[in-house]
Coordinates of C-alpha atoms in Angstrom, one line a residue:
Chain N
M1 CA -52.4 -62.1 -11.6
A2 CA -55.1 -63.0 -14.1
H3 CA -56.0 -66.9 -14.5
N4 CA -54.3 -69.4 -16.8
L5 CA -51.1 -67.5 -16.4
R6 CA -48.4 -70.0 -15.3
D7 CA -45.0 -69.9 -14.2
I8 CA -43.6 -72.7 -16.2
S9 CA -40.5 -72.9 -13.7
S10 CA -42.7 -74.1 -10.7
F11 CA -43.9 -77.0 -13.1
N12 CA -43.4 -80.7 -11.9
E13 CA -42.2 -83.3 -13.9
E14 CA -45.6 -84.4 -15.1
E15 CA -46.6 -80.9 -15.8
M16 CA -43.4 -80.8 -17.9
D17 CA -44.0 -83.7 -19.9
A18 CA -47.6 -82.4 -20.9
F19 CA -46.1 -79.0 -21.9
L20 CA -43.2 -80.4 -24.0
A21 CA -45.9 -83.2 -25.5
S22 CA -47.9 -80.0 -26.6
F23 CA -45.8 -78.6 -29.2
D24 CA -43.3 -79.8 -32.1
T25 CA -42.3 -76.2 -33.5
V26 CA -40.5 -73.5 -31.3
L27 CA -40.2 -69.8 -32.7
T28 CA -38.3 -67.7 -30.1
D29 CA -37.1 -64.4 -30.4
C30 CA -33.5 -63.5 -30.1
D31 CA -32.7 -60.2 -28.1
G32 CA -34.0 -60.0 -24.7
V33 CA -34.6 -63.8 -24.7
L34 CA -31.6 -65.6 -25.9
W35 CA -28.8 -62.8 -25.5
I36 CA -29.1 -58.6 -24.7
G37 CA -26.7 -57.2 -26.7
N38 CA -23.5 -59.2 -27.0
T39 CA -24.1 -60.9 -23.9
P40 CA -25.9 -64.4 -23.9
L41 CA -28.4 -65.0 -21.1
E42 CA -27.6 -67.8 -18.9
G43 CA -28.8 -71.2 -19.9
S44 CA -31.0 -70.0 -22.7
V45 CA -28.9 -71.3 -25.5
Q46 CA -29.0 -74.8 -23.7
V47 CA -32.5 -74.6 -23.5
I48 CA -32.7 -74.2 -27.1
N49 CA -30.6 -76.5 -28.2
R50 CA -32.4 -79.2 -25.7
F51 CA -35.5 -78.7 -27.7
K52 CA -33.9 -79.3 -30.6
E53 CA -32.3 -82.7 -29.2
L54 CA -35.9 -83.6 -28.0
G55 CA -37.1 -83.2 -31.7
K56 CA -38.5 -80.0 -31.7
K57 CA -38.0 -77.7 -35.0
V58 CA -36.6 -74.4 -33.7
F59 CA -36.6 -71.2 -35.7
L60 CA -35.0 -67.8 -34.4
V61 CA -37.5 -64.9 -35.4
S62 CA -35.8 -61.7 -34.7
N63 CA -37.5 -58.5 -35.5
N64 CA -33.9 -57.0 -36.1
C65 CA -32.8 -56.1 -39.5
I66 CA -29.7 -54.1 -38.9
S67 CA -27.6 -57.3 -39.0
T68 CA -27.5 -59.6 -42.1
V69 CA -28.5 -63.6 -41.7
N70 CA -24.7 -63.9 -41.9
Q71 CA -24.0 -61.7 -39.2
Y72 CA -26.4 -63.5 -37.0
M73 CA -25.0 -66.8 -37.9
R74 CA -21.5 -65.5 -36.5
K75 CA -23.1 -64.3 -33.2
I76 CA -25.2 -67.9 -33.0
K77 CA -22.0 -70.1 -33.5
K78 CA -20.2 -67.6 -31.0
F79 CA -22.7 -68.7 -28.4
G80 CA -23.1 -72.3 -29.2
L81 CA -26.6 -72.1 -30.5
H82 CA -26.8 -75.3 -32.7
V83 CA -29.2 -73.4 -35.2
T84 CA -28.7 -73.3 -38.9
E85 CA -29.1 -70.5 -41.5
D86 CA -32.3 -71.6 -42.7
E87 CA -33.6 -71.5 -39.1
V88 CA -33.1 -67.9 -38.9
I89 CA -36.1 -65.4 -40.0
I90 CA -35.6 -61.6 -40.0
P91 CA -38.1 -59.4 -41.7
T92 CA -35.5 -58.5 -44.6
L93 CA -36.1 -62.2 -45.6
V94 CA -39.7 -62.0 -45.4
A95 CA -39.9 -58.7 -47.4
I96 CA -37.8 -60.0 -50.0
S97 CA -40.1 -63.1 -50.4
Y98 CA -43.0 -60.5 -50.5
L99 CA -41.3 -58.5 -53.1
K100 CA -40.6 -61.2 -55.4
E101 CA -43.7 -62.8 -54.9
Q102 CA -45.5 -59.5 -56.3
N103 CA -43.0 -59.7 -59.0
L104 CA -41.5 -56.5 -58.4
K105 CA -39.5 -55.2 -61.7
K106 CA -38.8 -51.7 -60.6
K107 CA -36.5 -50.3 -58.1
A108 CA -37.1 -50.2 -54.3
Y109 CA -36.8 -46.8 -52.4
I110 CA -35.5 -48.1 -49.0
L111 CA -35.0 -46.5 -45.6
S112 CA -33.2 -48.8 -43.8
S113 CA -29.6 -50.1 -42.7
S114 CA -27.0 -50.8 -44.6
A115 CA -27.4 -54.6 -43.8
M116 CA -31.0 -54.6 -45.0
K117 CA -29.9 -52.8 -48.5
E118 CA -26.8 -55.9 -48.6
M119 CA -29.5 -58.4 -48.4
L120 CA -32.1 -56.7 -51.0
E121 CA -29.3 -56.4 -53.3
S122 CA -28.0 -60.0 -52.9
S123 CA -31.6 -60.9 -54.1
D124 CA -31.3 -59.0 -57.1
I125 CA -33.7 -56.1 -55.8
I126 CA -32.2 -52.8 -57.0
C127 CA -32.2 -50.0 -54.3
S128 CA -33.0 -46.9 -55.4
S129 CA -31.7 -44.7 -52.4
D130 CA -28.5 -45.2 -50.4
V131 CA -28.5 -45.8 -46.8
G132 CA -26.8 -42.7 -45.9
P133 CA -28.2 -39.3 -45.2
D134 CA -30.3 -37.5 -48.1
H135 CA -29.3 -34.2 -49.3
A136 CA -29.7 -31.5 -46.7
V137 CA -31.5 -28.3 -48.0
K138 CA -31.0 -24.7 -46.8
N139 CA -34.7 -23.6 -47.1
V140 CA -38.2 -24.4 -48.0
E141 CA -37.8 -23.7 -51.8
E142 CA -35.0 -26.4 -51.8
F143 CA -36.8 -28.8 -49.9
K144 CA -39.8 -28.6 -52.3
A145 CA -37.5 -29.2 -55.2
E146 CA -35.7 -31.9 -53.6
I147 CA -39.0 -34.0 -52.5
Q148 CA -40.1 -33.7 -56.0
N149 CA -36.9 -34.9 -57.4
L150 CA -38.4 -38.6 -57.6
D151 CA -36.5 -41.9 -59.1
Q152 CA -39.5 -42.6 -61.8
E153 CA -38.3 -46.2 -61.5
V154 CA -39.5 -46.7 -58.0
G155 CA -42.2 -49.6 -57.6
A156 CA -41.7 -50.2 -54.0
V157 CA -41.2 -48.3 -50.7
V158 CA -39.4 -50.5 -48.1
V159 CA -39.1 -48.9 -44.6
D160 CA -37.3 -50.5 -41.4
F161 CA -34.5 -49.1 -39.0
D162 CA -32.9 -46.0 -40.9
A163 CA -30.5 -44.2 -38.6
N164 CA -30.6 -41.3 -41.2
I165 CA -34.4 -41.2 -41.8
N166 CA -35.3 -37.7 -42.4
Y167 CA -38.2 -35.4 -43.4
I168 CA -37.1 -35.6 -47.0
K169 CA -36.8 -39.1 -47.1
M170 CA -40.2 -39.5 -45.7
M171 CA -42.0 -37.1 -47.8
K172 CA -40.1 -39.1 -50.9
A173 CA -41.8 -42.4 -49.6
V174 CA -45.2 -40.5 -49.2
L175 CA -44.9 -39.3 -52.8
H176 CA -44.0 -42.7 -54.4
L177 CA -46.8 -44.2 -52.3
R178 CA -49.1 -41.8 -54.5
D179 CA -48.9 -44.5 -57.4
P180 CA -51.1 -47.3 -56.1
Q181 CA -49.2 -49.7 -57.9
C182 CA -46.3 -49.0 -55.7
L183 CA -45.6 -51.7 -53.3
F184 CA -45.2 -50.8 -49.6
V185 CA -43.4 -52.7 -47.2
A186 CA -42.5 -52.4 -43.3
G187 CA -40.0 -54.2 -41.4
A188 CA -40.2 -53.8 -38.0
T189 CA -43.0 -51.8 -36.9
D190 CA -41.9 -51.1 -33.3
V191 CA -42.9 -47.7 -31.6
F192 CA -39.9 -48.1 -29.1
V193 CA -36.7 -49.8 -29.6
P194 CA -34.6 -50.3 -26.3
A195 CA -31.0 -50.1 -27.4
E196 CA -29.0 -51.1 -24.2
D197 CA -28.8 -47.8 -22.1
V198 CA -31.2 -45.8 -24.3
T199 CA -34.5 -46.4 -25.6
V200 CA -34.9 -44.8 -29.3
I201 CA -37.8 -44.1 -31.5
G202 CA -38.8 -47.2 -33.2
P203 CA -39.6 -47.5 -37.0
G204 CA -43.2 -47.7 -36.4
C205 CA -43.5 -44.1 -35.4
F206 CA -41.9 -43.3 -39.0
I207 CA -44.1 -45.8 -40.8
S208 CA -47.3 -44.6 -39.0
T209 CA -46.6 -41.1 -40.2
I210 CA -45.8 -42.3 -43.9
E211 CA -49.0 -44.2 -43.7
M212 CA -51.3 -41.3 -42.4
L213 CA -49.8 -38.9 -45.1
S214 CA -50.1 -41.3 -47.8
G215 CA -53.5 -42.7 -47.1
R216 CA -51.9 -46.2 -47.5
K217 CA -51.2 -49.1 -45.1
A218 CA -47.8 -50.9 -45.3
V219 CA -47.5 -54.9 -45.4
V220 CA -45.8 -55.7 -42.3
A221 CA -42.8 -58.1 -43.0
G222 CA -42.1 -58.2 -39.3
K223 CA -43.6 -59.3 -35.9
P224 CA -46.3 -59.2 -35.1
G225 CA -47.5 -59.1 -39.0
S226 CA -48.9 -62.7 -40.1
L227 CA -47.0 -62.8 -43.2
I228 CA -44.1 -64.3 -41.3
K229 CA -46.2 -67.2 -40.6
D230 CA -46.8 -68.0 -44.5
F231 CA -43.2 -67.3 -45.0
I232 CA -42.0 -70.1 -42.4
S233 CA -45.2 -72.5 -43.6
K234 CA -43.1 -72.5 -47.1
R235 CA -40.1 -73.9 -45.4
H236 CA -41.6 -76.1 -42.8
P237 CA -45.3 -77.2 -42.0
L238 CA -46.7 -75.2 -39.3
N239 CA -49.2 -76.5 -36.7
P240 CA -50.4 -73.2 -35.0
E241 CA -51.9 -75.1 -32.2
R242 CA -48.5 -77.3 -31.8
T243 CA -45.9 -74.0 -32.3
L244 CA -44.6 -72.3 -29.1
M245 CA -44.0 -68.8 -29.6
I246 CA -41.1 -67.5 -27.1
G247 CA -40.7 -63.8 -26.8
D248 CA -39.8 -60.9 -24.4
S249 CA -42.6 -58.5 -25.7
I250 CA -46.3 -58.4 -25.5
S251 CA -46.9 -56.1 -28.4
T252 CA -44.7 -58.1 -30.8
D253 CA -44.0 -61.6 -30.0
M254 CA -47.2 -62.5 -28.0
Q255 CA -49.1 -60.2 -30.7
L256 CA -48.0 -62.5 -33.4
A257 CA -48.9 -65.5 -31.5
T258 CA -52.2 -64.6 -31.0
N259 CA -52.5 -63.5 -34.8
C260 CA -51.4 -66.7 -36.0
G261 CA -53.0 -69.1 -33.0
F262 CA -49.5 -70.2 -31.5
Q263 CA -49.2 -71.3 -27.7
K264 CA -47.3 -68.3 -25.8
L265 CA -44.2 -67.9 -23.4
L266 CA -43.2 -64.8 -22.2
V267 CA -39.8 -64.5 -20.7
L268 CA -39.1 -61.6 -18.3
S269 CA -35.5 -60.9 -19.2
G270 CA -36.5 -58.4 -21.9
F271 CA -39.1 -55.8 -22.9
S272 CA -42.3 -56.3 -21.0
A273 CA -42.9 -57.1 -17.4
L274 CA -45.3 -59.5 -16.0
E275 CA -47.5 -56.7 -15.1
D276 CA -47.8 -55.5 -18.7
T277 CA -49.9 -58.6 -19.1
K278 CA -52.9 -57.2 -17.1
E279 CA -53.0 -54.0 -19.9
D280 CA -53.2 -56.6 -22.9
S281 CA -55.7 -59.4 -22.1
T282 CA -55.9 -60.1 -25.9
N283 CA -52.3 -61.1 -25.8
L284 CA -52.0 -63.0 -22.5
P285 CA -49.3 -65.8 -22.7
H286 CA -50.4 -69.1 -21.6
Y287 CA -46.8 -69.4 -19.7
Y288 CA -44.3 -67.1 -18.4
A289 CA -40.7 -67.6 -17.2
K290 CA -38.2 -65.3 -15.4
T291 CA -35.7 -65.9 -18.0
L292 CA -35.5 -69.1 -20.7
G293 CA -32.5 -70.5 -18.7
H294 CA -35.1 -71.1 -15.8
L295 CA -36.5 -73.8 -17.8
L296 CA -33.1 -75.9 -18.1
P297 CA -33.3 -78.0 -15.0
L298 CA -36.7 -79.0 -15.6
L299 CA -36.1 -80.6 -19.3
P300 CA -35.2 -83.8 -19.6
S301 CA -31.9 -84.7 -20.1
I302 CA -31.2 -86.8 -23.5
Chain X
M1 CA -76.4 -28.4 -43.1
A2 CA -76.0 -27.8 -39.3
H3 CA -78.4 -25.6 -37.9
N4 CA -76.8 -21.9 -37.2
L5 CA -74.2 -22.1 -39.7
R6 CA -75.0 -19.0 -41.7
D7 CA -73.7 -17.8 -45.0
I8 CA -72.7 -14.2 -44.3
S9 CA -72.6 -13.1 -48.1
S10 CA -76.4 -13.7 -47.9
F11 CA -77.2 -11.2 -45.1
N12 CA -79.3 -8.4 -45.6
E13 CA -78.2 -4.8 -44.5
E14 CA -79.6 -5.4 -41.0
E15 CA -78.3 -8.5 -40.3
M16 CA -74.8 -7.1 -41.7
D17 CA -75.0 -4.2 -39.2
A18 CA -75.8 -6.6 -36.3
F19 CA -72.9 -8.8 -37.3
L20 CA -70.5 -5.6 -37.4
A21 CA -71.9 -4.4 -34.1
S22 CA -71.4 -7.7 -32.4
F23 CA -67.3 -7.5 -32.6
D24 CA -64.8 -5.2 -31.8
T25 CA -61.9 -6.9 -32.8
V26 CA -60.5 -9.4 -35.5
L27 CA -58.0 -12.2 -35.6
T28 CA -57.3 -13.2 -39.1
D29 CA -55.6 -16.2 -40.4
C30 CA -53.2 -15.4 -43.4
D31 CA -52.5 -18.0 -46.2
G32 CA -55.9 -19.2 -47.4
V33 CA -57.7 -16.4 -46.1
L34 CA -55.8 -13.3 -47.3
W35 CA -53.6 -15.0 -49.6
I36 CA -52.7 -18.2 -51.3
G37 CA -48.7 -18.8 -51.4
N38 CA -47.7 -15.3 -53.2
T39 CA -51.1 -14.5 -54.7
P40 CA -53.5 -12.3 -52.8
L41 CA -57.2 -13.3 -52.6
E42 CA -59.6 -11.0 -54.3
G43 CA -61.2 -8.5 -51.8
S44 CA -59.7 -9.8 -48.7
V45 CA -57.3 -7.5 -48.2
Q46 CA -60.0 -4.6 -48.8
V47 CA -62.2 -6.3 -46.3
I48 CA -59.4 -6.4 -43.8
N49 CA -58.6 -2.7 -44.5
R50 CA -62.3 -1.5 -44.1
F51 CA -62.7 -3.4 -40.8
K52 CA -59.8 -1.3 -39.4
E53 CA -61.5 2.0 -41.0
L54 CA -64.6 0.9 -39.1
G55 CA -62.8 0.9 -36.0
K56 CA -62.2 -2.6 -35.2
K57 CA -58.9 -3.9 -33.9
V58 CA -57.3 -6.6 -36.3
F59 CA -54.7 -8.8 -35.7
L60 CA -52.9 -11.1 -38.2
V61 CA -52.5 -14.6 -36.6
S62 CA -50.5 -17.1 -38.9
N63 CA -49.5 -20.6 -38.0
N64 CA -46.1 -20.3 -40.1
C65 CA -42.8 -19.4 -38.7
I66 CA -40.7 -19.9 -42.1
S67 CA -41.0 -16.2 -42.3
T68 CA -40.0 -13.5 -40.1
V69 CA -42.2 -11.0 -39.1
N70 CA -39.9 -8.6 -41.1
Q71 CA -40.5 -10.8 -43.9
Y72 CA -44.5 -10.6 -43.4
M73 CA -44.2 -6.9 -43.6
R74 CA -42.8 -7.0 -46.9
K75 CA -45.7 -9.1 -48.1
I76 CA -48.4 -7.1 -46.2
K77 CA -47.1 -3.8 -47.5
K78 CA -46.7 -5.2 -51.0
F79 CA -50.7 -6.4 -50.9
G80 CA -51.8 -2.9 -49.8
L81 CA -52.7 -4.2 -46.0
H82 CA -53.0 -1.5 -43.4
V83 CA -51.5 -3.6 -40.7
T84 CA -48.5 -2.8 -38.7
E85 CA -45.7 -4.9 -37.3
D86 CA -47.3 -5.4 -33.7
E87 CA -50.5 -6.5 -35.0
V88 CA -49.0 -9.6 -36.8
I89 CA -48.6 -12.9 -34.6
I90 CA -46.9 -16.0 -35.2
P91 CA -46.2 -18.8 -32.9
T92 CA -42.2 -17.5 -32.9
L93 CA -43.4 -14.3 -31.2
V94 CA -45.6 -16.4 -28.7
A95 CA -42.8 -18.8 -28.0
I96 CA -39.9 -16.1 -27.1
S97 CA -42.6 -14.5 -25.1
Y98 CA -43.3 -18.0 -23.2
L99 CA -39.3 -18.7 -23.0
K100 CA -38.7 -15.2 -21.5
E101 CA -41.5 -15.5 -19.0
Q102 CA -40.1 -19.2 -17.8
N103 CA -36.8 -17.4 -17.3
L104 CA -34.9 -19.3 -19.6
K105 CA -31.2 -19.0 -18.9
K106 CA -29.7 -21.4 -20.9
K107 CA -29.8 -22.6 -24.6
A108 CA -32.7 -23.6 -27.0
Y109 CA -32.4 -26.8 -28.9
I110 CA -34.5 -25.8 -31.8
L111 CA -35.7 -28.0 -34.7
S112 CA -37.1 -25.1 -36.9
S113 CA -36.3 -22.9 -39.9
S114 CA -33.8 -20.4 -40.3
A115 CA -36.6 -17.7 -40.0
M116 CA -37.3 -18.8 -36.5
K117 CA -33.6 -19.0 -35.4
E118 CA -33.0 -15.7 -36.6
M119 CA -35.9 -14.4 -34.5
L120 CA -34.8 -16.0 -31.3
E121 CA -31.3 -14.9 -31.5
S122 CA -32.8 -11.3 -31.9
S123 CA -34.5 -11.8 -28.7
D124 CA -31.3 -13.0 -27.0
I125 CA -32.3 -16.7 -27.1
I126 CA -29.0 -18.6 -27.6
C127 CA -29.7 -21.5 -29.9
S128 CA -27.7 -24.8 -29.2
S129 CA -28.2 -26.3 -32.8
D130 CA -28.1 -24.9 -36.1
V131 CA -30.9 -25.3 -38.6
G132 CA -29.3 -27.4 -41.3
P133 CA -28.9 -31.2 -41.2
D134 CA -27.5 -32.9 -38.3
H135 CA -24.1 -35.2 -38.5
A136 CA -24.9 -38.2 -40.9
V137 CA -24.1 -41.4 -39.2
K138 CA -22.6 -44.7 -40.9
N139 CA -24.0 -47.3 -38.4
V140 CA -25.9 -48.0 -35.6
E141 CA -22.9 -47.4 -33.4
E142 CA -22.4 -44.1 -34.6
F143 CA -26.1 -43.2 -34.2
K144 CA -25.9 -44.2 -30.8
A145 CA -22.8 -42.2 -30.1
E146 CA -24.1 -39.3 -31.8
I147 CA -27.5 -39.0 -29.8
Q148 CA -25.5 -39.1 -26.7
N149 CA -23.6 -36.3 -27.6
L150 CA -25.7 -33.4 -26.1
D151 CA -25.3 -30.2 -25.4
Q152 CA -25.2 -29.8 -21.5
E153 CA -26.3 -26.3 -21.6
V154 CA -29.8 -26.8 -23.1
G155 CA -32.7 -25.7 -21.2
A156 CA -35.7 -25.7 -23.9
V157 CA -36.5 -27.8 -26.7
V158 CA -38.4 -25.7 -29.6
V159 CA -40.2 -27.6 -32.6
D160 CA -41.7 -26.4 -35.3
F161 CA -41.1 -26.6 -39.4
D162 CA -37.6 -28.1 -40.0
A163 CA -37.0 -28.9 -43.6
N164 CA -33.9 -31.2 -42.3
I165 CA -35.4 -32.4 -39.2
N166 CA -34.1 -36.2 -38.9
Y167 CA -34.1 -39.0 -36.3
I168 CA -30.9 -38.0 -34.8
K169 CA -32.2 -34.5 -34.1
M170 CA -35.5 -36.2 -32.7
M171 CA -33.6 -38.3 -30.3
K172 CA -31.8 -35.4 -29.0
A173 CA -34.7 -33.6 -28.3
V174 CA -36.2 -36.7 -26.5
L175 CA -32.9 -37.1 -24.6
H176 CA -33.0 -33.4 -23.5
L177 CA -36.4 -33.3 -22.5
R178 CA -35.6 -36.4 -20.0
D179 CA -34.5 -33.2 -17.6
P180 CA -38.0 -32.4 -16.3
Q181 CA -36.5 -28.8 -15.8
C182 CA -36.1 -28.6 -19.9
L183 CA -38.9 -26.5 -21.4
F184 CA -40.7 -28.0 -24.4
V185 CA -42.4 -25.7 -26.9
A186 CA -44.0 -26.3 -29.9
G187 CA -44.7 -23.9 -32.9
A188 CA -47.4 -25.0 -35.2
T189 CA -48.8 -28.4 -34.5
D190 CA -50.4 -28.9 -38.1
V191 CA -50.4 -32.6 -38.9
F192 CA -50.8 -31.9 -42.7
V193 CA -49.4 -28.6 -44.1
P194 CA -50.7 -27.8 -47.8
A195 CA -47.5 -26.4 -49.8
E196 CA -49.4 -25.2 -53.1
D197 CA -48.9 -28.3 -55.3
V198 CA -48.1 -30.7 -52.3
T199 CA -49.2 -31.5 -49.0
V200 CA -46.3 -32.3 -46.8
I201 CA -46.0 -33.8 -43.4
G202 CA -46.6 -31.2 -40.6
P203 CA -44.4 -30.7 -37.6
G204 CA -47.3 -32.0 -35.3
C205 CA -46.4 -35.6 -36.6
F206 CA -42.8 -35.1 -35.3
I207 CA -44.0 -33.3 -32.3
S208 CA -46.2 -36.1 -31.3
T209 CA -43.6 -38.8 -31.5
I210 CA -40.9 -36.6 -29.5
E211 CA -43.9 -36.3 -27.0
M212 CA -44.7 -40.1 -27.0
L213 CA -41.0 -41.1 -26.2
S214 CA -40.0 -38.5 -23.9
G215 CA -43.6 -38.7 -21.9
R216 CA -43.9 -35.1 -22.0
K217 CA -46.5 -32.9 -23.7
A218 CA -45.5 -29.8 -25.4
V219 CA -46.6 -26.2 -24.7
V220 CA -48.3 -24.9 -27.9
A221 CA -47.2 -21.7 -29.3
G222 CA -49.2 -21.6 -32.1
K223 CA -52.8 -22.1 -33.3
P224 CA -55.0 -23.9 -31.6
G225 CA -53.4 -23.4 -28.4
S226 CA -54.6 -20.9 -26.0
L227 CA -51.1 -19.1 -25.1
I228 CA -51.8 -17.1 -28.2
K229 CA -54.8 -15.4 -26.5
D230 CA -52.8 -14.5 -23.4
F231 CA -50.1 -13.1 -25.8
I232 CA -52.5 -10.8 -27.7
S233 CA -54.5 -9.7 -24.4
K234 CA -51.0 -8.3 -23.0
R235 CA -51.2 -6.1 -26.0
H236 CA -54.6 -5.4 -26.4
P237 CA -57.6 -6.1 -24.0
L238 CA -59.7 -8.9 -25.7
N239 CA -63.2 -9.6 -24.8
P240 CA -63.5 -13.1 -26.4
E241 CA -67.2 -12.8 -27.3
R242 CA -66.6 -9.7 -29.1
T243 CA -63.6 -11.1 -30.8
L244 CA -64.0 -12.8 -34.4
M245 CA -61.7 -15.3 -35.6
I246 CA -61.3 -15.6 -39.4
G247 CA -59.7 -18.7 -40.7
D248 CA -59.9 -21.4 -43.2
S249 CA -58.8 -24.3 -41.0
I250 CA -61.2 -26.1 -38.8
S251 CA -58.8 -27.9 -36.9
T252 CA -56.4 -24.7 -35.9
D253 CA -58.3 -21.4 -36.7
M254 CA -61.7 -22.6 -35.7
Q255 CA -60.5 -24.8 -32.5
L256 CA -58.3 -21.8 -31.5
A257 CA -61.7 -19.6 -31.4
T258 CA -63.6 -22.6 -29.6
N259 CA -60.8 -22.7 -26.8
C260 CA -60.9 -19.3 -26.5
G261 CA -64.6 -18.4 -26.8
F262 CA -64.2 -16.4 -29.7
Q263 CA -66.9 -15.7 -32.8
K264 CA -65.8 -18.1 -35.8
L265 CA -65.9 -17.1 -39.3
L266 CA -64.9 -20.2 -41.6
V267 CA -63.9 -18.8 -45.1
L268 CA -63.8 -21.6 -47.7
S269 CA -60.6 -20.4 -50.0
G270 CA -58.2 -22.8 -48.0
F271 CA -57.7 -25.7 -46.1
S272 CA -61.2 -26.9 -44.8
A273 CA -64.5 -27.1 -47.1
L274 CA -68.1 -26.8 -45.8
E275 CA -68.9 -30.6 -45.4
D276 CA -65.6 -30.8 -43.2
T277 CA -68.2 -28.7 -40.5
K278 CA -70.2 -31.8 -40.3
E279 CA -67.7 -33.8 -38.7
D280 CA -66.2 -31.7 -35.9
S281 CA -69.5 -30.5 -33.9
T282 CA -67.1 -28.9 -31.1
N283 CA -65.6 -26.4 -33.8
L284 CA -68.7 -25.6 -35.8
P285 CA -68.4 -21.8 -37.2
H286 CA -71.0 -19.3 -36.5
Y287 CA -70.6 -18.0 -40.1
Y288 CA -69.2 -19.0 -43.2
A289 CA -68.3 -17.2 -46.4
K290 CA -66.9 -18.9 -50.0
T291 CA -64.0 -16.2 -49.5
L292 CA -63.5 -13.1 -47.4
G293 CA -63.6 -11.1 -50.4
H294 CA -67.2 -11.8 -50.5
L295 CA -68.1 -9.8 -47.7
L296 CA -66.8 -6.8 -49.4
P297 CA -70.0 -5.4 -51.0
L298 CA -72.0 -5.9 -47.9
L299 CA -69.8 -3.7 -45.8
P300 CA -70.7 -0.1 -45.3
S301 CA -68.4 2.2 -47.0
I302 CA -66.8 4.9 -45.1

């Protein structure tokens, strides 16, 4: 095992006190850390609630835009997490904030879920496209005609998880991005997405293709993009050294923490395994735990 | 300019004689070499006809499966090319030959054009899927249900240009390929496809994603895969050193020639420019010409 990677659940009281004294803000991933799908992970909710009772500022930082914040709040309440709406961060919020800051006056061409569309529209961003499938074509001539059928009022391309993403939509995104004024925002850039019993192609694969063909680079609203840090900083002063990032993914959560200079706690209840840390020395966590719930018996009670 | 790269249209009579004596088989790409879209390139047809009159064996080797061989033959006849049906090679033919050799008894799940489907079915390969769009889904639950709705009779996945390729189709391909017995064949693996006024995403981008998610590697029926060489060898004995490959693309045509040990002639009427040769020393052509038609005045008349 690489040096300095410490199993937090083996800490004695003194070590736990030093650990708790080392941060005042906690960012935690959700799926794979607090719950898996619709099943909460034992003890994890209590650990987050205890952190809050101990005076820590907590943000839930998910990369999943297929739910609205309102839908997240229903889950959070159901699981007994004491987290408020403004403590929930998803890429949709970061993307909206970026598009507003860039003063987008035109429409957004979106390849995303209906939840993302709903949140963009609630923020007065007009979506050019619908979230269903695009037109089907019979042959190459129809394909060429369809991809040239571009909405001239588009000023931004936004790509996240879109269950109906297809060739025509991707080509339209590429063609919109020929205009250097057209903004380009990616939500999650995950290449694989574990979805309970099956791992599906992540939006990152489609984003890479659009990037390559357009010669453009997307601004990343999700983890591990550091835009998320600026977004949180506007709500709450972040001292990176005194911020703890908890996550189950080395490539998103630990990478975000590396990018931002946060402390890193990897939990093994989700995407990444302990041996994966050997393959990415840049994103080596400071701590690990089998599950977040394993910390509960070690935390001081109030 | 790199050494040994010679402009063939500057050859004197002696050099041209030596060049002509150095090969007895010609493989030539079509689009960008003989024609562009529906417009023949001046003199190129006459050069190919002259090669045949001079006793060379000629094969047209296209990477484009959106036409059937019958459709190619109509174009070939219209342009006055003296080439017969068995001298036209497209990845569809190579894929069919491969699937037959592998003794495919089950269905093929195809992501391709109607032309490719028509040729597969004419060869008694049953296609599991249609060439139009797959079902549209309303949400993630429907997406998950749809991708799990797999035809159990599939024994091969075939991917080429599919104007309606989408997330669901790609995921179904990935899931079929979980079965190590399931064959996996790619037609063209081009990453970019120039289509007259617009460059579109090539099938190679989608194939790469399917390869990454499935952990499988496709057998390549198109250029630059060397399966095409074995396919031609069954029709006509190929002596690689005495075979000239003519093409406009370094990454497909010149790469095929490198893979197979052919002589290489790059024409500058299509995809690649002369300066592109500097970036890929492995696939440096032996000769180049502005267009194939530039050779015509230098060829001996009959």
